[in-house]
Amino acid sequence: MTLPENDTSRLDAISAAATEVAAQNVADLLAMAICHGPDEPALIVCDKRSWLNVVLTEAYRQALPDATFIDFDEVTPDTVLAAFAELPAGSLVVLIQSTSFRLEAFRIRIELFKRGLKVIEHVHLSRMPGVQGLHYIASLAYDPAYYRGVGHALKARIDSARHGMVDSGGEQLVFASPFESAKLNIGDYRGMNNIGGQFPLGEVFTEAQDLEAVNGRVRIFVFGDTHFMVNRPDTPITLIIEKGRVTGTENATPEFTAMLEIIRAHEGEVWVRELGFGMNRAFSREQLVNDIGTYERMCGIHLSLGAKHGVYTKPQFKRKDARYHVDIFAVTEAVYLDDERVYADGAWTVEPVALN
């Protein structure tokens, strides 16, 4: 089907504007988060299966004019692996993927990190069509004063807190326990072995040291379905949580109930584990993207259902038996750490830590 000329022109104009914004956001990420200059070695592996892929690829061409570009669909896997092998340590690899590149048993990001390479991974871009692509491009904007200042301030509050509470509009979920040492995904790689990861950025996460000290009720407006896509019920679902397990629901949809039944069938009960403090202001209750791994950065609180959490070990879980980690997103009206309110009116309210 051929678009009318005026529609084609409009799409070209949108693409040009989107590319301009994406190029600026990518340049800022490279300079301020990855600390990689345009004259340093870089390899971009991409495909052209979605509009967002094409826009991001062009954005990187503008930000890294001397980089090597490989179209994943036009070469063999051995060609890609050989290109990786030729890169000296400290080089940058960018993966722009409509789905997720498969190179047999080669775990791309982990293996690249082992070689001392920096990695920026954009995945499942084909899941975010139309205006969602614009949300994704906006999510790549990097404000170091916000991400690092607020991110480190949240970590300090989390690590020192004796308890916490999430208010999801009249329902309260209480964490009557200190928290595990919070982890940061804020584009600050100082002191870390690896530079980069899956983008966009914007999350501080933890969980209760004592999972059985989590009790109360929480309203959720989105959950991850079995295809790792955002599922948004018409009415928020209320979860009833006792001693860290989901013991009941209100307004649950058949899809959500089925997901709980899958977890129970394999794990016996449904645990609540991760407590995520999403920071990316490009995503909200109103501005969503379909890919659950991307939407996880949404500014607000998300939790995980299921026993699986690779970052924190707990004695009651054996790694081989913990199979599920399903992200759910709370209606976030307020968040308290000890007696300090750290979230209000859709934003984190802690005083940012001064940048070094």
mmCIF file of C-alpha atoms in Angstrom:
data_model
loop_
_atom_site.group_PDB
_atom_site.id
_atom_site.type_symbol
_atom_site.label_atom_id
_atom_site.label_comp_id
_atom_site.label_asym_id
_atom_site.label_seq_id
_atom_site.Cartn_x
_atom_site.Cartn_y
_atom_site.Cartn_z
ATOM 1 C CA MET A 1 0.000 0.000 0.000
ATOM 2 C CA THR A 2 1.344 3.430 -0.975
ATOM 3 C CA LEU A 3 0.704 6.323 1.379
ATOM 4 C CA PRO A 4 -0.727 9.534 -0.061
ATOM 5 C CA GLU A 5 2.021 12.078 -0.610
ATOM 6 C CA ASN A 6 0.892 14.337 2.224
ATOM 7 C CA ASP A 7 0.884 11.407 4.686
ATOM 8 C CA THR A 8 4.335 10.357 3.527
ATOM 9 C CA SER A 9 5.623 13.890 4.049
ATOM 10 C CA ARG A 10 4.088 14.008 7.504
ATOM 11 C CA LEU A 11 5.754 10.708 8.459
ATOM 12 C CA ASP A 12 9.082 11.975 7.133
ATOM 13 C CA ALA A 13 8.724 15.132 9.221
ATOM 14 C CA ILE A 14 7.892 13.121 12.357
ATOM 15 C CA SER A 15 10.837 10.801 11.717
ATOM 16 C CA ALA A 16 13.218 13.707 11.180
ATOM 17 C CA ALA A 17 12.099 15.408 14.398
ATOM 18 C CA ALA A 18 12.260 12.131 16.337
ATOM 19 C CA THR A 19 15.753 11.434 15.011
ATOM 20 C CA GLU A 20 16.930 14.887 16.052
ATOM 21 C CA VAL A 21 15.673 14.377 19.608
ATOM 22 C CA ALA A 22 17.032 10.823 19.747
ATOM 23 C CA ALA A 23 20.456 11.952 18.510
ATOM 24 C CA GLN A 24 20.676 14.590 21.247
ATOM 25 C CA ASN A 25 19.546 12.128 23.928
ATOM 26 C CA VAL A 26 22.007 9.491 22.721
ATOM 27 C CA ALA A 27 24.853 12.029 22.631
ATOM 28 C CA ASP A 28 24.082 13.043 26.222
ATOM 29 C CA LEU A 29 23.965 9.402 27.346
ATOM 30 C CA LEU A 30 27.296 8.690 25.706
ATOM 31 C CA ALA A 31 28.979 11.771 27.150
ATOM 32 C CA MET A 32 27.543 11.847 30.666
ATOM 33 C CA ALA A 33 26.566 8.267 31.535
ATOM 34 C CA ILE A 34 28.770 5.974 29.429
ATOM 35 C CA CYS A 35 31.683 8.470 29.241
ATOM 36 C CA HIS A 36 32.457 7.441 25.668
ATOM 37 C CA GLY A 37 33.729 9.976 23.169
ATOM 38 C CA PRO A 38 32.824 10.089 19.463
ATOM 39 C CA ASP A 39 36.443 9.330 18.507
ATOM 40 C CA GLU A 40 36.629 6.131 20.596
ATOM 41 C CA PRO A 41 35.979 2.696 19.023
ATOM 42 C CA ALA A 42 32.306 1.753 18.754
ATOM 43 C CA LEU A 43 30.307 -1.000 17.052
ATOM 44 C CA ILE A 44 26.558 -0.675 16.477
ATOM 45 C CA VAL A 45 24.660 -3.871 15.671
ATOM 46 C CA CYS A 46 21.127 -3.116 14.513
ATOM 47 C CA ASP A 47 18.182 -4.322 12.474
ATOM 48 C CA LYS A 48 15.616 -2.362 10.469
ATOM 49 C CA ARG A 49 12.432 -4.223 11.335
ATOM 50 C CA SER A 50 10.690 -1.334 13.092
ATOM 51 C CA TRP A 51 10.412 2.445 12.741
ATOM 52 C CA LEU A 52 11.996 2.922 16.160
ATOM 53 C CA ASN A 53 14.997 0.792 15.146
ATOM 54 C CA VAL A 54 15.571 2.944 12.063
ATOM 55 C CA VAL A 55 15.302 6.189 14.034
ATOM 56 C CA LEU A 56 17.675 5.021 16.789
ATOM 57 C CA THR A 57 20.194 3.708 14.275
ATOM 58 C CA GLU A 58 20.285 7.072 12.519
ATOM 59 C CA ALA A 59 20.587 8.803 15.900
ATOM 60 C CA TYR A 60 23.705 6.765 16.665
ATOM 61 C CA ARG A 61 25.113 7.526 13.198
ATOM 62 C CA GLN A 62 24.889 11.201 14.058
ATOM 63 C CA ALA A 63 26.293 10.790 17.573
ATOM 64 C CA LEU A 64 29.057 8.350 16.550
ATOM 65 C CA PRO A 65 29.932 9.166 12.928
ATOM 66 C CA ASP A 66 33.112 7.036 12.984
ATOM 67 C CA ALA A 67 31.476 3.908 14.448
ATOM 68 C CA THR A 68 31.141 0.626 12.569
ATOM 69 C CA PHE A 69 27.540 -0.382 11.772
ATOM 70 C CA ILE A 70 26.365 -3.955 11.140
ATOM 71 C CA ASP A 71 22.846 -4.917 10.072
ATOM 72 C CA PHE A 72 22.179 -8.136 11.974
ATOM 73 C CA ASP A 73 19.833 -9.408 9.255
ATOM 74 C CA GLU A 74 22.401 -8.990 6.477
ATOM 75 C CA VAL A 75 25.282 -11.001 7.969
ATOM 76 C CA THR A 76 25.867 -14.356 9.630
ATOM 77 C CA PRO A 77 26.156 -14.727 13.400
ATOM 78 C CA ASP A 78 29.826 -15.593 12.924
ATOM 79 C CA THR A 79 30.375 -12.184 11.317
ATOM 80 C CA VAL A 80 28.906 -10.466 14.379
ATOM 81 C CA LEU A 81 30.970 -12.587 16.772
ATOM 82 C CA ALA A 82 34.113 -11.843 14.775
ATOM 83 C CA ALA A 83 33.408 -8.110 14.961
ATOM 84 C CA PHE A 84 33.057 -8.379 18.745
ATOM 85 C CA ALA A 85 36.375 -10.229 18.954
ATOM 86 C CA GLU A 86 38.232 -7.462 17.122
ATOM 87 C CA LEU A 87 37.229 -4.745 19.600
ATOM 88 C CA PRO A 88 39.819 -3.627 22.153
ATOM 89 C CA ALA A 89 38.788 -3.346 25.798
ATOM 90 C CA GLY A 90 37.026 -0.074 26.520
ATOM 91 C CA SER A 91 35.214 -0.054 23.187
ATOM 92 C CA LEU A 92 31.458 0.439 23.028
ATOM 93 C CA VAL A 93 28.913 -2.019 21.649
ATOM 94 C CA VAL A 94 25.363 -0.792 20.972
ATOM 95 C CA LEU A 95 22.639 -3.358 20.265
ATOM 96 C CA ILE A 96 19.500 -1.948 18.592
ATOM 97 C CA GLN A 97 17.048 -4.847 18.498
ATOM 98 C CA SER A 98 13.474 -5.114 17.279
ATOM 99 C CA THR A 99 13.234 -8.271 19.414
ATOM 100 C CA SER A 100 16.405 -9.699 20.967
ATOM 101 C CA PHE A 101 19.403 -10.878 18.989
ATOM 102 C CA ARG A 102 20.169 -14.583 19.286
ATOM 103 C CA LEU A 103 23.712 -15.854 18.865
ATOM 104 C CA GLU A 104 23.282 -19.502 19.890
ATOM 105 C CA ALA A 105 24.664 -19.953 23.427
ATOM 106 C CA PHE A 106 26.392 -16.574 23.372
ATOM 107 C CA ARG A 107 24.901 -14.424 26.154
ATOM 108 C CA ILE A 108 25.638 -11.150 24.455
ATOM 109 C CA ARG A 109 25.762 -8.557 27.223
ATOM 110 C CA ILE A 110 27.433 -10.822 29.789
ATOM 111 C CA GLU A 111 30.088 -11.993 27.353
ATOM 112 C CA LEU A 112 30.800 -8.466 26.167
ATOM 113 C CA PHE A 113 31.201 -7.269 29.741
ATOM 114 C CA LYS A 114 33.688 -10.087 30.346
ATOM 115 C CA ARG A 115 35.779 -8.666 27.500
ATOM 116 C CA GLY A 116 35.905 -5.236 29.138
ATOM 117 C CA LEU A 117 33.519 -3.662 26.647
ATOM 118 C CA LYS A 118 30.888 -1.006 27.325
ATOM 119 C CA VAL A 119 27.370 -2.053 26.306
ATOM 120 C CA ILE A 120 24.170 -0.185 25.501
ATOM 121 C CA GLU A 121 21.320 -2.581 24.832
ATOM 122 C CA HIS A 122 18.000 -1.517 23.304
ATOM 123 C CA VAL A 123 15.622 -4.495 23.193
ATOM 124 C CA HIS A 124 12.085 -5.348 22.028
ATOM 125 C CA LEU A 125 11.702 -2.086 20.126
ATOM 126 C CA SER A 126 9.066 -3.613 17.828
ATOM 127 C CA ARG A 127 6.749 -3.856 20.848
ATOM 128 C CA MET A 128 6.550 -0.058 20.985
ATOM 129 C CA PRO A 129 4.882 1.214 17.803
ATOM 130 C CA GLY A 130 3.613 4.683 16.971
ATOM 131 C CA VAL A 131 3.580 7.210 19.778
ATOM 132 C CA GLN A 132 5.140 4.643 22.113
ATOM 133 C CA GLY A 133 8.317 5.029 20.084
ATOM 134 C CA LEU A 134 8.304 8.730 20.936
ATOM 135 C CA HIS A 135 7.891 7.871 24.626
ATOM 136 C CA TYR A 136 10.877 5.530 24.339
ATOM 137 C CA ILE A 137 13.010 8.212 22.696
ATOM 138 C CA ALA A 138 12.036 10.651 25.461
ATOM 139 C CA SER A 139 13.007 8.050 28.067
ATOM 140 C CA LEU A 140 16.619 8.135 26.814
ATOM 141 C CA ALA A 141 17.084 11.757 27.937
ATOM 142 C CA TYR A 142 19.792 11.886 30.609
ATOM 143 C CA ASP A 143 19.724 14.414 33.432
ATOM 144 C CA PRO A 144 22.650 13.550 35.738
ATOM 145 C CA ALA A 145 21.565 15.939 38.485
ATOM 146 C CA TYR A 146 18.223 14.134 38.658
ATOM 147 C CA TYR A 147 19.233 10.520 38.121
ATOM 148 C CA ARG A 148 22.383 10.595 40.198
ATOM 149 C CA GLY A 149 21.308 13.176 42.756
ATOM 150 C CA VAL A 150 17.858 11.727 43.472
ATOM 151 C CA GLY A 151 18.990 8.141 42.876
ATOM 152 C CA HIS A 152 21.741 8.249 45.477
ATOM 153 C CA ALA A 153 19.448 10.123 47.883
ATOM 154 C CA LEU A 154 16.821 7.365 47.547
ATOM 155 C CA LYS A 155 19.432 4.676 48.112
ATOM 156 C CA ALA A 156 20.623 6.447 51.279
ATOM 157 C CA ARG A 157 17.054 6.638 52.611
ATOM 158 C CA ILE A 158 16.306 3.010 51.712
ATOM 159 C CA ASP A 159 19.501 1.650 53.232
ATOM 160 C CA SER A 160 18.941 3.442 56.543
ATOM 161 C CA ALA A 161 15.156 2.934 56.825
ATOM 162 C CA ARG A 162 13.726 0.610 59.464
ATOM 163 C CA HIS A 163 10.370 0.336 57.705
ATOM 164 C CA GLY A 164 8.361 1.723 54.795
ATOM 165 C CA MET A 165 4.880 2.063 53.340
ATOM 166 C CA VAL A 166 3.291 2.428 49.906
ATOM 167 C CA ASP A 167 -0.070 4.218 49.754
ATOM 168 C CA SER A 168 -1.921 3.315 46.567
ATOM 169 C CA GLY A 169 -4.955 5.512 47.052
ATOM 170 C CA GLY A 170 -6.470 4.478 50.361
ATOM 171 C CA GLU A 171 -4.797 1.061 50.467
ATOM 172 C CA GLN A 172 -1.532 0.683 52.343
ATOM 173 C CA LEU A 173 1.216 -1.893 51.919
ATOM 174 C CA VAL A 174 3.499 -1.910 54.954
ATOM 175 C CA PHE A 175 7.111 -3.091 54.970
ATOM 176 C CA ALA A 176 7.777 -3.620 58.708
ATOM 177 C CA SER A 177 11.407 -4.499 58.090
ATOM 178 C CA PRO A 178 14.650 -2.876 57.095
ATOM 179 C CA PHE A 179 15.509 -3.218 53.417
ATOM 180 C CA GLU A 180 18.262 -4.937 51.499
ATOM 181 C CA SER A 181 21.045 -2.649 50.275
ATOM 182 C CA ALA A 182 19.487 -0.843 47.313
ATOM 183 C CA LYS A 183 20.847 -1.280 43.801
ATOM 184 C CA LEU A 184 21.112 1.578 41.312
ATOM 185 C CA ASN A 185 20.399 1.763 37.599
ATOM 186 C CA ILE A 186 20.946 5.494 37.130
ATOM 187 C CA GLY A 187 23.807 5.821 34.657
ATOM 188 C CA ASP A 188 26.478 6.153 37.338
ATOM 189 C CA TYR A 189 29.059 3.434 36.762
ATOM 190 C CA ARG A 190 31.806 4.765 39.018
ATOM 191 C CA GLY A 191 33.308 1.907 40.998
ATOM 192 C CA MET A 192 31.449 -0.724 38.956
ATOM 193 C CA ASN A 193 33.049 -3.527 36.985
ATOM 194 C CA ASN A 194 30.692 -3.102 34.017
ATOM 195 C CA ILE A 195 29.650 0.027 32.141
ATOM 196 C CA GLY A 196 26.211 0.023 30.529
ATOM 197 C CA GLY A 197 23.294 -2.379 30.409
ATOM 198 C CA GLN A 198 19.736 -2.411 29.147
ATOM 199 C CA PHE A 199 18.298 1.014 28.429
ATOM 200 C CA PRO A 200 16.429 3.187 29.272
ATOM 201 C CA LEU A 201 17.811 4.038 32.693
ATOM 202 C CA GLY A 202 15.996 4.998 35.852
ATOM 203 C CA GLU A 203 15.506 2.641 38.781
ATOM 204 C CA VAL A 204 16.523 2.066 42.384
ATOM 205 C CA PHE A 205 15.421 -1.294 43.744
ATOM 206 C CA THR A 206 15.509 -3.315 46.926
ATOM 207 C CA GLU A 207 13.334 -5.742 48.890
ATOM 208 C CA ALA A 208 12.473 -6.320 52.531
ATOM 209 C CA GLN A 209 15.149 -8.128 54.530
ATOM 210 C CA ASP A 210 12.297 -10.064 56.142
ATOM 211 C CA LEU A 211 9.813 -10.827 53.381
ATOM 212 C CA GLU A 212 7.230 -12.021 55.911
ATOM 213 C CA ALA A 213 7.150 -8.498 57.367
ATOM 214 C CA VAL A 214 5.298 -7.270 54.260
ATOM 215 C CA ASN A 215 1.562 -6.949 54.931
ATOM 216 C CA GLY A 216 -1.414 -4.944 53.749
ATOM 217 C CA ARG A 217 -3.168 -4.103 50.515
ATOM 218 C CA VAL A 218 -1.977 -2.536 47.285
ATOM 219 C CA ARG A 219 -3.807 -1.417 44.145
ATOM 220 C CA ILE A 220 -2.075 -2.168 40.865
ATOM 221 C CA PHE A 221 -2.922 -0.669 37.492
ATOM 222 C CA VAL A 222 -0.572 -2.692 35.257
ATOM 223 C CA PHE A 223 0.965 -6.149 35.388
ATOM 224 C CA GLY A 224 3.282 -8.076 33.110
ATOM 225 C CA ASP A 225 1.535 -10.836 31.185
ATOM 226 C CA THR A 226 2.946 -14.180 30.066
ATOM 227 C CA HIS A 227 4.352 -12.564 26.909
ATOM 228 C CA PHE A 228 6.225 -9.852 28.910
ATOM 229 C CA MET A 229 3.775 -7.237 27.697
ATOM 230 C CA VAL A 230 1.945 -4.562 29.662
ATOM 231 C CA ASN A 231 -1.563 -5.633 30.663
ATOM 232 C CA ARG A 232 -3.703 -2.728 31.904
ATOM 233 C CA PRO A 233 -7.054 -3.750 33.406
ATOM 234 C CA ASP A 234 -9.979 -1.345 33.191
ATOM 235 C CA THR A 235 -10.118 -1.134 36.989
ATOM 236 C CA PRO A 236 -7.061 -1.351 39.277
ATOM 237 C CA ILE A 237 -6.689 -4.741 40.945
ATOM 238 C CA THR A 238 -6.317 -4.862 44.728
ATOM 239 C CA LEU A 239 -3.889 -7.408 46.152
ATOM 240 C CA ILE A 240 -4.217 -8.620 49.725
ATOM 241 C CA ILE A 241 -0.783 -9.492 51.109
ATOM 242 C CA GLU A 242 -0.151 -11.387 54.327
ATOM 243 C CA LYS A 243 3.327 -12.344 55.542
ATOM 244 C CA GLY A 244 4.777 -11.505 52.170
ATOM 245 C CA ARG A 245 2.367 -13.654 50.148
ATOM 246 C CA VAL A 246 -0.613 -12.781 47.993
ATOM 247 C CA THR A 247 -3.584 -14.308 49.787
ATOM 248 C CA GLY A 248 -6.442 -12.650 47.947
ATOM 249 C CA THR A 249 -7.487 -10.171 45.273
ATOM 250 C CA GLU A 250 -10.326 -7.804 44.457
ATOM 251 C CA ASN A 251 -11.334 -6.800 40.906
ATOM 252 C CA ALA A 252 -8.899 -9.327 39.448
ATOM 253 C CA THR A 253 -9.223 -10.002 35.728
ATOM 254 C CA PRO A 254 -9.189 -13.546 34.306
ATOM 255 C CA GLU A 255 -5.712 -12.848 32.870
ATOM 256 C CA PHE A 256 -4.338 -11.795 36.252
ATOM 257 C CA THR A 257 -5.944 -14.733 38.024
ATOM 258 C CA ALA A 258 -4.451 -17.090 35.461
ATOM 259 C CA MET A 259 -1.013 -15.610 36.037
ATOM 260 C CA LEU A 260 -1.327 -16.157 39.818
ATOM 261 C CA GLU A 261 -2.421 -19.740 39.199
ATOM 262 C CA ILE A 262 0.634 -20.369 37.024
ATOM 263 C CA ILE A 263 2.939 -19.128 39.792
ATOM 264 C CA ARG A 264 1.159 -21.197 42.456
ATOM 265 C CA ALA A 265 1.261 -24.309 40.288
ATOM 266 C CA HIS A 266 5.060 -24.214 40.218
ATOM 267 C CA GLU A 267 6.016 -22.406 43.426
ATOM 268 C CA GLY A 268 3.146 -23.278 45.770
ATOM 269 C CA GLU A 269 2.420 -19.694 46.813
ATOM 270 C CA VAL A 270 2.859 -16.188 45.411
ATOM 271 C CA TRP A 271 5.559 -14.181 47.148
ATOM 272 C CA VAL A 272 6.047 -10.417 46.894
ATOM 273 C CA ARG A 273 9.738 -9.662 46.512
ATOM 274 C CA GLU A 274 11.161 -6.666 44.651
ATOM 275 C CA LEU A 275 10.326 -3.136 45.724
ATOM 276 C CA GLY A 276 11.302 -0.932 42.790
ATOM 277 C CA PHE A 277 11.537 2.850 42.836
ATOM 278 C CA GLY A 278 11.153 3.756 39.146
ATOM 279 C CA MET A 279 12.599 7.131 38.190
ATOM 280 C CA ASN A 280 12.082 7.602 34.454
ATOM 281 C CA ARG A 281 9.768 10.579 33.996
ATOM 282 C CA ALA A 282 8.979 9.682 30.374
ATOM 283 C CA PHE A 283 6.696 6.881 31.654
ATOM 284 C CA SER A 284 3.666 7.269 33.888
ATOM 285 C CA ARG A 285 0.148 5.862 34.357
ATOM 286 C CA GLU A 286 -0.855 7.865 31.291
ATOM 287 C CA GLN A 287 2.264 7.365 29.159
ATOM 288 C CA LEU A 288 2.828 3.648 28.713
ATOM 289 C CA VAL A 289 4.797 1.382 26.421
ATOM 290 C CA ASN A 290 3.924 -2.239 25.738
ATOM 291 C CA ASP A 291 7.261 -3.784 26.717
ATOM 292 C CA ILE A 292 7.193 -4.579 30.418
ATOM 293 C CA GLY A 293 10.992 -4.521 30.778
ATOM 294 C CA THR A 294 11.059 -0.969 29.438
ATOM 295 C CA TYR A 295 8.025 0.229 31.371
ATOM 296 C CA GLU A 296 9.663 -1.042 34.565
ATOM 297 C CA ARG A 297 11.484 2.309 34.759
ATOM 298 C CA MET A 298 8.126 4.149 35.141
ATOM 299 C CA CYS A 299 8.253 6.928 37.731
ATOM 300 C CA GLY A 300 6.566 5.278 40.704
ATOM 301 C CA ILE A 301 6.540 1.981 42.571
ATOM 302 C CA HIS A 302 6.667 -1.483 41.066
ATOM 303 C CA LEU A 303 6.777 -4.828 42.831
ATOM 304 C CA SER A 304 7.489 -8.362 41.712
ATOM 305 C CA LEU A 305 5.418 -11.496 42.233
ATOM 306 C CA GLY A 306 7.064 -14.877 42.449
ATOM 307 C CA ALA A 307 10.040 -16.310 44.300
ATOM 308 C CA LYS A 308 12.656 -15.408 41.691
ATOM 309 C CA HIS A 309 15.034 -12.526 42.291
ATOM 310 C CA GLY A 310 18.602 -13.038 41.136
ATOM 311 C CA VAL A 311 20.085 -10.093 43.016
ATOM 312 C CA TYR A 312 19.028 -10.935 46.563
ATOM 313 C CA THR A 313 19.281 -14.404 48.091
ATOM 314 C CA LYS A 314 16.911 -15.578 50.786
ATOM 315 C CA PRO A 315 17.267 -18.832 52.763
ATOM 316 C CA GLN A 316 13.688 -19.968 52.046
ATOM 317 C CA PHE A 317 14.268 -20.018 48.280
ATOM 318 C CA LYS A 318 16.404 -22.374 46.257
ATOM 319 C CA ARG A 319 17.508 -20.809 42.993
ATOM 320 C CA LYS A 320 16.534 -23.862 40.955
ATOM 321 C CA ASP A 321 12.966 -23.807 42.324
ATOM 322 C CA ALA A 322 12.336 -20.050 41.970
ATOM 323 C CA ARG A 323 10.913 -19.616 38.475
ATOM 324 C CA TYR A 324 8.811 -16.462 38.338
ATOM 325 C CA HIS A 325 9.449 -12.733 38.598
ATOM 326 C CA VAL A 326 6.352 -10.891 37.374
ATOM 327 C CA ASP A 327 6.410 -7.097 37.515
ATOM 328 C CA ILE A 328 3.325 -5.309 38.814
ATOM 329 C CA PHE A 329 2.859 -1.535 39.068
ATOM 330 C CA ALA A 330 1.250 0.151 42.033
ATOM 331 C CA VAL A 331 -1.055 3.128 41.913
ATOM 332 C CA THR A 332 1.461 5.359 43.697
ATOM 333 C CA GLU A 333 -0.053 8.161 45.752
ATOM 334 C CA ALA A 334 2.603 8.283 48.474
ATOM 335 C CA VAL A 335 5.709 6.402 49.584
ATOM 336 C CA TYR A 336 7.142 6.615 53.085
ATOM 337 C CA LEU A 337 10.542 5.487 54.348
ATOM 338 C CA ASP A 338 10.351 5.532 58.116
ATOM 339 C CA ASP A 339 8.277 8.677 58.709
ATOM 340 C CA GLU A 340 9.561 10.634 55.704
ATOM 341 C CA ARG A 341 7.344 10.981 52.659
ATOM 342 C CA VAL A 342 9.599 10.494 49.634
ATOM 343 C CA TYR A 343 6.993 10.501 46.838
ATOM 344 C CA ALA A 344 4.137 12.937 46.204
ATOM 345 C CA ASP A 345 2.230 14.254 43.202
ATOM 346 C CA GLY A 346 3.900 11.856 40.787
ATOM 347 C CA ALA A 347 7.499 12.661 41.724
ATOM 348 C CA TRP A 348 10.247 11.748 44.185
ATOM 349 C CA THR A 349 10.616 14.455 46.801
ATOM 350 C CA VAL A 350 13.971 13.673 48.441
ATOM 351 C CA GLU A 351 16.632 16.342 48.408
ATOM 352 C CA PRO A 352 19.143 15.380 45.707
ATOM 353 C CA VAL A 353 22.666 14.454 46.729
ATOM 354 C CA ALA A 354 25.201 16.971 45.420
ATOM 355 C CA LEU A 355 27.211 15.606 42.482
ATOM 356 C CA ASN A 356 30.949 15.123 42.944
#
